[in-house]
Coordinates of C-alpha atoms and ligand atoms in Angstrom, one line a residue:
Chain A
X274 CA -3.0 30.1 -27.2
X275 CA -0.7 27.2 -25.9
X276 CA -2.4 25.0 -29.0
X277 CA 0.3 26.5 -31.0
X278 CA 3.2 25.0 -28.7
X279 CA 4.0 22.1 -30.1
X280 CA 4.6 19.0 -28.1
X281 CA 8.5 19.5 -27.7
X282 CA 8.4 23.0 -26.5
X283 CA 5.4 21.5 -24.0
X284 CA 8.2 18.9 -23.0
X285 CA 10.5 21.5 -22.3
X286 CA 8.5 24.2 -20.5
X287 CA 7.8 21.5 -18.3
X288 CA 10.5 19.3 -17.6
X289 CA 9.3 18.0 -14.3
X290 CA 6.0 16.6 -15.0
X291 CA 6.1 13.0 -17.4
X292 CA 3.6 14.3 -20.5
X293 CA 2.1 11.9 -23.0
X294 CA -0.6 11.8 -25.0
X295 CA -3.4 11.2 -22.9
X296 CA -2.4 14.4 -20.8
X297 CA -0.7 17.0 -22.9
X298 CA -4.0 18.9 -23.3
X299 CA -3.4 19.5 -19.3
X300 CA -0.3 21.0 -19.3
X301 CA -1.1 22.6 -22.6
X302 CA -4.5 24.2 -20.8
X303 CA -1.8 25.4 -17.9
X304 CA 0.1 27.2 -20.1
X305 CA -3.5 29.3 -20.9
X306 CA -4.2 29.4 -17.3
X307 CA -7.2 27.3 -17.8
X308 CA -7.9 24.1 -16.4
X309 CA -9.0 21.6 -18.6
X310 CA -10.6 18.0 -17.4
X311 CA -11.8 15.9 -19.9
X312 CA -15.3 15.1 -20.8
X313 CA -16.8 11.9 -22.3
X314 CA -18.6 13.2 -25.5
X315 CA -20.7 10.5 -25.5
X316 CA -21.8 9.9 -21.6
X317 CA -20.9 13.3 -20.3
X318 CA -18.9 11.9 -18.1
X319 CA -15.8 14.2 -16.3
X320 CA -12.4 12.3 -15.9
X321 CA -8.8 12.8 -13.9
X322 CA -6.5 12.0 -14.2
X323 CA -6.7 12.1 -18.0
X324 CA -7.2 8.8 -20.1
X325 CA -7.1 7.8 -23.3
X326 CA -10.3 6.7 -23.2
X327 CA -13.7 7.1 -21.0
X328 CA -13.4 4.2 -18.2
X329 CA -17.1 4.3 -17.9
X330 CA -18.5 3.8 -21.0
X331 CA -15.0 3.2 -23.2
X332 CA -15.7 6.2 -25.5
X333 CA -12.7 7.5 -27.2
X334 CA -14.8 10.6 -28.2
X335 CA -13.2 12.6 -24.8
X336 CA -12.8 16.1 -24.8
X337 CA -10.5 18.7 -22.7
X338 CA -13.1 20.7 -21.0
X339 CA -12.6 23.8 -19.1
X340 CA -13.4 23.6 -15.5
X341 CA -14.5 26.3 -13.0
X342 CA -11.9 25.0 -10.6
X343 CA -14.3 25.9 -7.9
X344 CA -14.6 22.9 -5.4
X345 CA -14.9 22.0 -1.6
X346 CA -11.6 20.6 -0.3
X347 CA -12.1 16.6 0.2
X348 CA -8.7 15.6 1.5
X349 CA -6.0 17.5 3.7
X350 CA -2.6 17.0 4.9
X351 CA 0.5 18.9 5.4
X352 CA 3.8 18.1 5.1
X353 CA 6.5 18.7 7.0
X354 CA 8.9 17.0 4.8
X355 CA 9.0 16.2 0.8
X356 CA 9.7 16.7 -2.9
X357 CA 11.6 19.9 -3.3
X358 CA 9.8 22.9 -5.4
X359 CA 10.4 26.4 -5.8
X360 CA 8.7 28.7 -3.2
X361 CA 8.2 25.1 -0.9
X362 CA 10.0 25.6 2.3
X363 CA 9.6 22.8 4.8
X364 CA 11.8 25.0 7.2
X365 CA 9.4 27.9 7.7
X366 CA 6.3 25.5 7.6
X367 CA 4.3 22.7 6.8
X368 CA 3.2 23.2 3.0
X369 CA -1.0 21.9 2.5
X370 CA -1.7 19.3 0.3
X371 CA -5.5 19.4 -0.4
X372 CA -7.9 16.8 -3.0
X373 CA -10.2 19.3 -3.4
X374 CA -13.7 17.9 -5.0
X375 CA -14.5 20.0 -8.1
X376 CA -18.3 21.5 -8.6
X377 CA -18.5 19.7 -12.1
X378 CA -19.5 16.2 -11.0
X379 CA -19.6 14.5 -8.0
X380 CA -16.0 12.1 -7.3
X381 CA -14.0 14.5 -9.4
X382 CA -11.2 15.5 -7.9
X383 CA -8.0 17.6 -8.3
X384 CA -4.9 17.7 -5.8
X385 CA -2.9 21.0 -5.5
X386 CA -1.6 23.1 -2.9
X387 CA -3.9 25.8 -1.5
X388 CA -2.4 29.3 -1.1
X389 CA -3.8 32.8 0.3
X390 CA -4.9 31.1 3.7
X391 CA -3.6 30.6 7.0
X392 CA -2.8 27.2 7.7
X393 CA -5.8 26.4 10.3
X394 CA -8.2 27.2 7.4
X395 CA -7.4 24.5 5.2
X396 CA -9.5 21.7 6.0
X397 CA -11.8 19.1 4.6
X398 CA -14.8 21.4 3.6
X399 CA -13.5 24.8 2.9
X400 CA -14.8 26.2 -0.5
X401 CA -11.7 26.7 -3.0
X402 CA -11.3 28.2 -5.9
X403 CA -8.3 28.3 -8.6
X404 CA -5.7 30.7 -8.0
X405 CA -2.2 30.1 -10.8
X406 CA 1.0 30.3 -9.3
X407 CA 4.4 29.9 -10.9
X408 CA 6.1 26.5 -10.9
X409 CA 10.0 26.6 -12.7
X410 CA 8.2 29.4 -14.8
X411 CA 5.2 27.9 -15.8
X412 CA 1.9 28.3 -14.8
X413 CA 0.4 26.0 -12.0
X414 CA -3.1 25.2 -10.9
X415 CA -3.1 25.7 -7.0
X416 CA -6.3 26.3 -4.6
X417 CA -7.5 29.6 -2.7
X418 CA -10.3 30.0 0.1
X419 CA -12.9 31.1 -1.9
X420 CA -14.1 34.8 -0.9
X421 CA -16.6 35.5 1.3
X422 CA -17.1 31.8 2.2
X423 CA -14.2 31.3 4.5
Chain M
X160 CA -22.6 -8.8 -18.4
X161 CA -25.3 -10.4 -16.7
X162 CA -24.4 -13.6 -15.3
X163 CA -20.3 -12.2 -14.7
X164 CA -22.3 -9.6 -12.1
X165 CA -24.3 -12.2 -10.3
X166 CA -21.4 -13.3 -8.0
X167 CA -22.6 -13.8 -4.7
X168 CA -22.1 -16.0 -2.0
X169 CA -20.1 -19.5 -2.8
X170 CA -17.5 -19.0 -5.6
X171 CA -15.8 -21.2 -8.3
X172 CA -12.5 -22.0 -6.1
X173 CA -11.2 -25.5 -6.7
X174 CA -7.5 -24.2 -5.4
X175 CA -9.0 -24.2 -1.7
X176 CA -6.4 -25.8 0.8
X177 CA -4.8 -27.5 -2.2
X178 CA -1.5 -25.5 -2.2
X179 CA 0.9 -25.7 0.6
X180 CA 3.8 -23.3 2.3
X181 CA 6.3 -26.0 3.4
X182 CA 9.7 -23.8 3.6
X183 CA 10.4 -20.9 5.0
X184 CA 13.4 -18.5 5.0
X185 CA 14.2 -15.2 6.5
X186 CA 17.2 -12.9 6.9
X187 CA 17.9 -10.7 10.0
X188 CA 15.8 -7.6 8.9
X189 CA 18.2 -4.3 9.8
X190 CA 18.2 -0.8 9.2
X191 CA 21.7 -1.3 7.5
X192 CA 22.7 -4.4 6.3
X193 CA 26.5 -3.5 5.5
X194 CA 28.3 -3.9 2.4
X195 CA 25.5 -6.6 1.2
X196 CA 23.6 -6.5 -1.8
X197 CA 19.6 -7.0 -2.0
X198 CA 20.6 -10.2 -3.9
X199 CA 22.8 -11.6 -1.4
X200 CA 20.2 -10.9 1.0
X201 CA 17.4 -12.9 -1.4
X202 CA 20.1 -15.7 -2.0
X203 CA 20.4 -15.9 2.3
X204 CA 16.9 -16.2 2.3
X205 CA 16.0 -18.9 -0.5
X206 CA 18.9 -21.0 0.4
X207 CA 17.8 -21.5 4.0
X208 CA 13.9 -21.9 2.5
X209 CA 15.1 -24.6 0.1
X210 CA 16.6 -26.6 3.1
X211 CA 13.7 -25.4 5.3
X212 CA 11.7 -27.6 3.5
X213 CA 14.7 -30.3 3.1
X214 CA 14.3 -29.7 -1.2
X215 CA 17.6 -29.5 -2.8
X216 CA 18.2 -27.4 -6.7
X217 CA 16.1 -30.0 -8.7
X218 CA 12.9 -29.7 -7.0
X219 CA 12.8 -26.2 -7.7
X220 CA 11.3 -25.6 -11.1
X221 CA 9.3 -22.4 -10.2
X222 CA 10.6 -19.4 -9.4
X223 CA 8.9 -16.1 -8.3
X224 CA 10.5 -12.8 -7.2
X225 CA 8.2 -10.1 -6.5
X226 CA 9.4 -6.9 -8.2
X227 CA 10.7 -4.9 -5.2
X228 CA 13.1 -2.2 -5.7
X229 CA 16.2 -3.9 -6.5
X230 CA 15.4 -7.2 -5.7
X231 CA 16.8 -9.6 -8.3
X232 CA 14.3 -10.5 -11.2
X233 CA 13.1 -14.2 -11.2
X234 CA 15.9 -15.3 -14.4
X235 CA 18.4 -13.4 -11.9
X236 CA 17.5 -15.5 -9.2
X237 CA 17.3 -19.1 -11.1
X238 CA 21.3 -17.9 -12.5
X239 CA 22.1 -17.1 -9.0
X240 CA 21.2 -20.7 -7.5
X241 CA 21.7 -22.4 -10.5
X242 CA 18.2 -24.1 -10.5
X243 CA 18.6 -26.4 -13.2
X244 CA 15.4 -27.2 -14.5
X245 CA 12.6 -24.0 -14.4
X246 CA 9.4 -24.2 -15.8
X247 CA 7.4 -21.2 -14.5
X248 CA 8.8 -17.7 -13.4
X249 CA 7.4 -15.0 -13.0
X250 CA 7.8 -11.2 -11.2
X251 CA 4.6 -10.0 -9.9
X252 CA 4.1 -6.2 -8.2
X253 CA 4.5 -5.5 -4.9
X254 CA 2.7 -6.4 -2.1
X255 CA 3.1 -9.9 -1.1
X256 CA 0.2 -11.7 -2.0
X257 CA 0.5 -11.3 -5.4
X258 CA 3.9 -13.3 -5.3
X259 CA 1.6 -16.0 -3.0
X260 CA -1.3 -15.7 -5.7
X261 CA 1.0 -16.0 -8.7
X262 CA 2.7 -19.1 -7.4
X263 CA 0.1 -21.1 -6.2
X264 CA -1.8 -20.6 -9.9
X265 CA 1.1 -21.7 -11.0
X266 CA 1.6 -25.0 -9.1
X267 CA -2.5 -25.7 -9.3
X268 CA -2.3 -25.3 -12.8
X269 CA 0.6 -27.7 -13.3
X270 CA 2.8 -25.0 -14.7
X271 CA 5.5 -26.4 -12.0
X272 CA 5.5 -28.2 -8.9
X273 CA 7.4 -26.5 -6.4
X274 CA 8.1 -22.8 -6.5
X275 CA 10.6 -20.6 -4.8
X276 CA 8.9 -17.7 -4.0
X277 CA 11.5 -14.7 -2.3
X278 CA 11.3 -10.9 -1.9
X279 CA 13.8 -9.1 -1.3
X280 CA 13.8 -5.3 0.4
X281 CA 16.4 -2.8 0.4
X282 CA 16.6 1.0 1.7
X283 CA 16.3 3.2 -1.0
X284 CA 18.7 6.4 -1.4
X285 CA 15.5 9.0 0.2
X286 CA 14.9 6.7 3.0
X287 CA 17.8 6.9 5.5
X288 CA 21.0 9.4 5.6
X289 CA 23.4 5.9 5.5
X290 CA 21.5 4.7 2.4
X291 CA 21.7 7.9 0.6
X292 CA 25.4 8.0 0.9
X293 CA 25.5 4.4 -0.5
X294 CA 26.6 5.2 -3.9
X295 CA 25.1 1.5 -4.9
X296 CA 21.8 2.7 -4.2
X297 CA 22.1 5.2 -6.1
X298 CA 20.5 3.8 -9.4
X299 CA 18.0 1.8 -7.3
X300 CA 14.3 3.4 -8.3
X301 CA 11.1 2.7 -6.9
X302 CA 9.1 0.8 -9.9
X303 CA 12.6 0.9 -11.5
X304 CA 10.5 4.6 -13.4
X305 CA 11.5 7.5 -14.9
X306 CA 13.9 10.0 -12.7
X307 CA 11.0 12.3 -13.2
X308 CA 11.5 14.1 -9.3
X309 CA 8.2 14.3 -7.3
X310 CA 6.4 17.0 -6.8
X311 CA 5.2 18.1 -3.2
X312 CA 1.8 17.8 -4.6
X313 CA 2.1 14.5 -5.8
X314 CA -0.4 11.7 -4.8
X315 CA 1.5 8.9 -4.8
X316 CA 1.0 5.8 -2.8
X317 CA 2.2 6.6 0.4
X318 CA 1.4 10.3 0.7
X319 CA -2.2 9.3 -0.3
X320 CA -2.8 7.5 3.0
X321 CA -2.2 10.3 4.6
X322 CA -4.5 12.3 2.7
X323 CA -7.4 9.6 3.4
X324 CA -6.2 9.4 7.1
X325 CA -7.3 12.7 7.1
X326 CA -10.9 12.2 5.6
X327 CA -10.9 9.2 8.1
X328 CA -10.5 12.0 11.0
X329 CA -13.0 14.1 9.1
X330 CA -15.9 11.7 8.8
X331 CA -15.4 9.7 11.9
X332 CA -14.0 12.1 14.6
X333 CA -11.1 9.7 15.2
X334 CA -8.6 10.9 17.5
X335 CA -4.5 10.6 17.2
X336 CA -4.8 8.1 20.0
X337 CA -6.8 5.7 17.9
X338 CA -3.4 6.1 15.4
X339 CA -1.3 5.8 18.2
X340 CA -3.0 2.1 19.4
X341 CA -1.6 0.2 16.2
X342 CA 1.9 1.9 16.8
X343 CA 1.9 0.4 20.3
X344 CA 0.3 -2.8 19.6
X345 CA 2.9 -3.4 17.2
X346 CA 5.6 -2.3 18.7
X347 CA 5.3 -4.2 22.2
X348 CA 5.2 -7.2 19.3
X349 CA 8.1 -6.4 18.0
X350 CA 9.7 -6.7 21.8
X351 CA 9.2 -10.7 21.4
X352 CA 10.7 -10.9 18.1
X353 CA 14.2 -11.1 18.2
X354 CA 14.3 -10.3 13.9
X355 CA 12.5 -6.6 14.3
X356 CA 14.9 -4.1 13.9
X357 CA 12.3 -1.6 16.6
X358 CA 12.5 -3.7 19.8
X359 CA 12.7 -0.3 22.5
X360 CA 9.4 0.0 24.6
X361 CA 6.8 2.6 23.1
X362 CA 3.9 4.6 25.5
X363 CA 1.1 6.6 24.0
X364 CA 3.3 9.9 25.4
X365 CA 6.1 8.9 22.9
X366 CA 3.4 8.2 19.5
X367 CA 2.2 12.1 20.4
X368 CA 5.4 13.6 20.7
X369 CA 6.8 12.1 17.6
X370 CA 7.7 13.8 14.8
X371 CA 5.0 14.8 12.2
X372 CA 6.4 13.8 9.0
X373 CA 2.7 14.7 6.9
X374 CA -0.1 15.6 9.1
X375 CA -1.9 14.1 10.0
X376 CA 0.8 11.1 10.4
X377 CA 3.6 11.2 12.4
X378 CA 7.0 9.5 12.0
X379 CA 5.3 6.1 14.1
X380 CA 2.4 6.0 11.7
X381 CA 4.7 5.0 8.5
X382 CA 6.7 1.7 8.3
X383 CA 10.7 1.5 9.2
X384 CA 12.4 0.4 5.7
X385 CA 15.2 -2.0 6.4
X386 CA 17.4 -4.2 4.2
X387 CA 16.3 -8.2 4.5
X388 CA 14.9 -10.7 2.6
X389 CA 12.0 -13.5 3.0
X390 CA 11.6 -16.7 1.1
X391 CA 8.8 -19.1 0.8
X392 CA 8.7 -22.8 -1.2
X393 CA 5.2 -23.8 -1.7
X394 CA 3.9 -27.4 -3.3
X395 CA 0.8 -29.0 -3.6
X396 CA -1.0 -30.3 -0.3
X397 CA -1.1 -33.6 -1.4
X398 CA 3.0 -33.7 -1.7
X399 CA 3.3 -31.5 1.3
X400 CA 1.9 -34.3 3.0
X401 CA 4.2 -36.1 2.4
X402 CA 7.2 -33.8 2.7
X403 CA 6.2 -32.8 6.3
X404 CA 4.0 -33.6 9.9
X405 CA 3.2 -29.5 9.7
X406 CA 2.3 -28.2 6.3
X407 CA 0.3 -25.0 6.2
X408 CA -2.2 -24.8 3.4
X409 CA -3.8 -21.6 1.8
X410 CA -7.0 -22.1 2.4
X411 CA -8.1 -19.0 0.3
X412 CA -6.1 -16.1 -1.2
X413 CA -7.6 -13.0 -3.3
X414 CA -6.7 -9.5 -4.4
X415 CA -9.2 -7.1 -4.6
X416 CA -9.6 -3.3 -6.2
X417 CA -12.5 -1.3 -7.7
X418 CA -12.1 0.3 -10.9
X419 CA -11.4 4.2 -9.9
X420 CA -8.3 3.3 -8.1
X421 CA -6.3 6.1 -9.0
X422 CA -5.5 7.5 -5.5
X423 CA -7.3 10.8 -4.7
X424 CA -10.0 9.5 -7.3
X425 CA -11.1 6.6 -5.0
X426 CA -15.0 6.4 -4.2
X427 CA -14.6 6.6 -0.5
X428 CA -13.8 5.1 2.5
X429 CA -16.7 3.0 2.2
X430 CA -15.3 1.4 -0.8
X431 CA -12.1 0.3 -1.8
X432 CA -9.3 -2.4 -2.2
X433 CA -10.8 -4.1 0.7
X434 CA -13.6 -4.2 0.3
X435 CA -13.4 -6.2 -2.6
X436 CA -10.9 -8.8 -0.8
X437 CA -13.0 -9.0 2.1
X438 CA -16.4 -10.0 -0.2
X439 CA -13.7 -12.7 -2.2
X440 CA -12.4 -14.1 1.1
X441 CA -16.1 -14.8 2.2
X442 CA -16.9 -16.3 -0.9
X443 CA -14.0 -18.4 -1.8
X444 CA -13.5 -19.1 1.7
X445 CA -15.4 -21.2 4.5
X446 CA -13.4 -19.8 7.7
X447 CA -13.7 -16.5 8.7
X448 CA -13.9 -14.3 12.2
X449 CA -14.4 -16.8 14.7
X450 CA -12.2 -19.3 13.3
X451 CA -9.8 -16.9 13.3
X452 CA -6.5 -17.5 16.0
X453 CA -4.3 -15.3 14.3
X454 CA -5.2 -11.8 12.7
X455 CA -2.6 -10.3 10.2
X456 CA -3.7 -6.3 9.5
X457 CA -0.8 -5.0 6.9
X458 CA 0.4 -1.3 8.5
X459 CA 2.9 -0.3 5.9
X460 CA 1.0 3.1 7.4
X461 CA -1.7 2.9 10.7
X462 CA -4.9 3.7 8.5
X463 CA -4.4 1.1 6.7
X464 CA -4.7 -1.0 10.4
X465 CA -7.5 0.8 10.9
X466 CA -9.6 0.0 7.6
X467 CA -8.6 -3.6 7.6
X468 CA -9.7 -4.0 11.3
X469 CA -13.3 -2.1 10.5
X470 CA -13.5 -3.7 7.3
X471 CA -13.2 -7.6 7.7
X472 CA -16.1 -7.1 10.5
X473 CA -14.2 -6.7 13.3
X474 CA -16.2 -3.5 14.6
X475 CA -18.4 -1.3 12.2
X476 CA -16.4 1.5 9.8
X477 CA -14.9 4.0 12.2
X478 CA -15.0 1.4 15.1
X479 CA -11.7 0.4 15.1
X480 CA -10.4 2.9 18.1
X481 CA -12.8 1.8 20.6
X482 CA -12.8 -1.5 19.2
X483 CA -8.7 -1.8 20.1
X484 CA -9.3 -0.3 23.3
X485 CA -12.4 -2.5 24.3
X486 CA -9.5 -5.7 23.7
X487 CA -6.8 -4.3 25.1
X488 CA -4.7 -6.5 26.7
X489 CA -3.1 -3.7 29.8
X490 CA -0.6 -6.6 30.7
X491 CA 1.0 -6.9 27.8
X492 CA 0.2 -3.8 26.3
X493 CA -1.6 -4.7 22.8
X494 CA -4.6 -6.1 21.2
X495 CA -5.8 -9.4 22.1
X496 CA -9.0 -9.6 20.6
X497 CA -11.7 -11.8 22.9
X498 CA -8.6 -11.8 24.6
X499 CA -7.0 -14.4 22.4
X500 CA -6.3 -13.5 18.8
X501 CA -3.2 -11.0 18.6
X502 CA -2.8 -8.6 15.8
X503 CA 0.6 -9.2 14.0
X504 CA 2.3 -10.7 16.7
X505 CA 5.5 -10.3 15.1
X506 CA 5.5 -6.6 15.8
X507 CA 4.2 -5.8 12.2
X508 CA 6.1 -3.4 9.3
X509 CA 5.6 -0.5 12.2
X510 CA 8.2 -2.5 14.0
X511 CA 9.4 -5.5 12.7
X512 CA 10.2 -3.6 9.2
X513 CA 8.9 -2.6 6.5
X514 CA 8.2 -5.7 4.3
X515 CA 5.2 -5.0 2.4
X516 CA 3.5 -8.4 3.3
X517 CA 5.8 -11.1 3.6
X518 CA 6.6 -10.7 7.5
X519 CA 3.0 -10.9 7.8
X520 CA 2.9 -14.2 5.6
X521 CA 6.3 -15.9 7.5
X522 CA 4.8 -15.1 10.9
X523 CA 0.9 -16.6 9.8
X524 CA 3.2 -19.6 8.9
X525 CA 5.5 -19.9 11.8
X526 CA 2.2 -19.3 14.3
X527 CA 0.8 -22.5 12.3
X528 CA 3.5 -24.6 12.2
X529 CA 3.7 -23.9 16.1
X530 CA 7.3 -22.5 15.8
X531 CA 7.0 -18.9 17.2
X532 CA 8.5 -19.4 20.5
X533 CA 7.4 -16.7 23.2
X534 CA 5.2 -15.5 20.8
X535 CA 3.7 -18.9 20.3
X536 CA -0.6 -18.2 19.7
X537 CA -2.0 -21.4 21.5
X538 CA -3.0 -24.0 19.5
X539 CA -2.6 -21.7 16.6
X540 CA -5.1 -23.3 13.6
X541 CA -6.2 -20.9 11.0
X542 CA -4.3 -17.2 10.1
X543 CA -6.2 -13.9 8.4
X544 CA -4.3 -11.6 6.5
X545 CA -5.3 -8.5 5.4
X546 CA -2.9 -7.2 3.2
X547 CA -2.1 -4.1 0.9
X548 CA -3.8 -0.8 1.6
X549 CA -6.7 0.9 -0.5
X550 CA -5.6 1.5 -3.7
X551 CA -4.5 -1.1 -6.6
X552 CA -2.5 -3.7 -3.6
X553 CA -5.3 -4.4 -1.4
X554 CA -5.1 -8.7 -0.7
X555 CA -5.9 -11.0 1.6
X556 CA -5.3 -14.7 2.7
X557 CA -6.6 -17.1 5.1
X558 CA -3.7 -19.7 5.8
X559 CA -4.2 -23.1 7.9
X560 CA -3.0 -25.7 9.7
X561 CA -4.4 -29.0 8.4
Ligands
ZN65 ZN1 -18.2 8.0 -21.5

């Protein structure tokens, strides 16, 4: 388990994201494959990005939580230009960039890419769920049409 | 808790109409200045603002430089002028009212007298081919951050207005049309204003053939950056009187943001930025819609048009469309609201250039003072800004002629 990667080796294996320590429990939960959003231990309250403390009721008791990363996509675009990334190819198409709403709580939301799906079924509404790519050799949270529900 | 929470209606606001705008500056805004840096553009700028307002070095003993991209800091500034006797400075964030804000606090509060208030824009290496090979640019960072590269999946600022544009579409049924309005509107602007840099004729055919640069947005949706600078000196009323037959006063000034402001974690359309700045504006305020001769809607990117139009009351949310295209003006090819009150006259950052704010603010001021020529608004009295987007930069202002 990525607990054991200490917070150098977490700097290295991912040398294109800023961590700190109010997220490293992210990147650490990537490494897993999990995706971890942290909870308010006091109010309950889910929180993204992460924090170092709970913005509604100022608890420092939070706690990364694991997430089913199953949502409904709440924001959609698609660009045609952008930041270079491995497997990103503005040449052979415009790559998705979805907010998708996750089923934990209302207002919390994740942004990703979406992958598995034709480009006209990506839209504000579709049912997702979490499907890891590779990113620079890393594990990295991204979005699928969930089955069945397309 | 309580009694901070029962805000409503009239507001504390003893700075109303006390602070004045009684200089202005401006560069030529281009898409490539030449061989100039952004400080020689600000220096251009403050110089012909200090003898705008017929002030020499010694009157100047405040000095604010919002923090722009390369944009010399406020103790830069002071050095570069040799201002010999500065009591306040100060470098507030980007957008422009919190340059405004920051100075007239200042000056209310006696921190100085007269302030110098300059921005100062300048293509960064990502935004043009000739800026990218301008090795001085090179260093030149957004925020001045970390050279942490983005990620396509990043939410920053100006892809999340995209993002929202597209909830916008989703919940209201708005059509690319309704996007393509502010484009025009500020474009046939931009034909009377001889400092836009975007001064070629623009039809609804051309906005939906452009290029898409993130869908749902097109190349005409997002500002042009430019190189320029704009420069400000603001006073108290009472000396403004005295320096001048035309001062403009702020009559009110506010930011505004809710607390999840974090961009894809923002509680809706229905509540945001400006929101917040519209309920301030009423309540520190006593002008508002009807007064209004002059109406200032930021566009850095068209939804952002479209939210401020919707919400400072113009039309109800998701109104805006049909609201443009019930006062359209067919002669002259843009918004004239009750056929009178033109929407950012001087062709806005869609046209004029990308100046986060501060065209907005020198126009509101040059329409006051009576000075905009062919694009004079008749009998010009009282301005509305709306400016900033949704986020952590929504503003406004309501500017006067007193
Ligand atoms: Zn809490």
């Amino acid at each position: 388990m990525a607990e054991s990667v200490s917070d150098a080796a977490l700097v290295e294996r991912f040398p294109w994201v800023q961590i700190d320590h109010d997220n490293k429990h992210l990147f650490r939960g990537w490494l897993d494959r999990r995706l971890l959003i942290q909870r308010c231990q006091d109010c309950g309250r889910f929180q993204h990005p992460p924090k170092p403390i709970c913005p509604a009721c100022w608890s420092s008791r939070i706690e990364p939580t694991p997430v089913s990363g199953r949502g409904v996509v709440h924001l959609a675009m698609f660009l045609r230009q952008g930041a270079p990334a491995p497997g990103v190819d503005y040449e052979k198409g415009p790559h998705p960039v979805v907010t998708v709403e996750l089923e934990e709580q209302p207002g919390l939301r994740f942004t990703s890419t979406v992958v598995d799906a034709p480009l006209a079924d990506i839209r504000i509404g579709l049912p997702v769920e979490l499907a890891w790519i590779d990113r620079y050799g890393a594990p990295f949270p991204a979005f699928r049409p969930r089955a069945g529900e397309r | 808790m309580a009694a901070a929470s029962a805000r409503s209606g009239a507001a504390r606001y003893p700075i109303r109409d006390q602070i004045a705008i009684v200089g202005l500056g401006s560069t030529e805004f281009s898409r490539d200045a030449g061989g100039r840096s952004p400080a020689s553009l600000a220096c251009e700028a403050s110089i012909a603002a200090i003898h705008d307002a017929g002030l020499s070095k010694a009157d100047i003993d405040g000095v604010v430089g919002v923090l722009e991209p390369g944009a010399p800091r406020a103790n830069q500034m002071a050095a570069l002028l040799e201002l010999p006797n500065v009591t306040h400075h100060g470098g507030p964030m980007p957008v422009a009212m919190f340059g405004l804000i920051d100075a007239m606090t200042a000056i209310f509060s006696g921190q100085c007298d007269t302030v110098l208030l300059y921005y100062a824009f300048t293509r960064l290496p990502w935004n043009s081919r000739s800026a990218a090979q301008d090795p001085f640019r090179r260093y030149v960072m957004m925020g001045g951050g970390t050279a942490k590269p983005p990620m396509p999946e990043s939410m920053d600022p100006s892809a999340a207005y995209t993002a929202w544009a597209s909830r916008y579409i989703h919940e209201f049924g708005a059509k690319r049309e309704d996007f393509g309005r502010i484009a025009l509107n500020m474009r046939a602007n931009a034909l009377r204003n001889p400092k836009a840099v975007m001064r070629t004729p623009l039809s609804m055919e051309q906005y939906l053939a452009a290029r898409m640069i993130r869908d749902p947005l097109c190349m005409l949706d997002m500002d042009v950056p430019v190189d320029g600078a704009d420069a400000f000196i603001l006073t108290t009323t009472e000396r403004a009187k005295r320096m001048t037959k035309n001062p403009v006063v702020v009559h009110a000034a506010t930011a505004g943001m809710v607390g999840r402001n974090d961009e894809d974690q923002l509680p809706s359309l229905a509540r945001h930025g400006q929101h917040v700045v519209v309920e301030s504006l009423r309540a520190r305020g006593e002008l508002w819609l009807d007064d209004v001769d002059v109406f200032f809607p930021y566009d850095g990117f068209s939804i952002i048009t479209l939210g401020w139009i919707e919400n400072m009351g113009y039309c109800k949310p998701g109104g805006a469309g049909r609201f443009m295209q019930e006062h359209w003006d067919e002669k002259s090819g843009r918004v004239l609201i009750d056929g009178r009150v033109p929407m950012n006259p001087h062709g806005g950052s869609l046209s004029e250039g990308a100046s986060r704010g501060t065209g907005h603010l020198r126009e509101a001021v040059t329409q006051l003072r009576g000075e905009a020529g062919a694009r004079q608004v008749e009998n010009a009295r009282t301005a509305l800004i709306g400016c900033g987007g949704f986020f952590f930069n929504s503003q406004g202002a309501i500017l006067r002629r007193i």
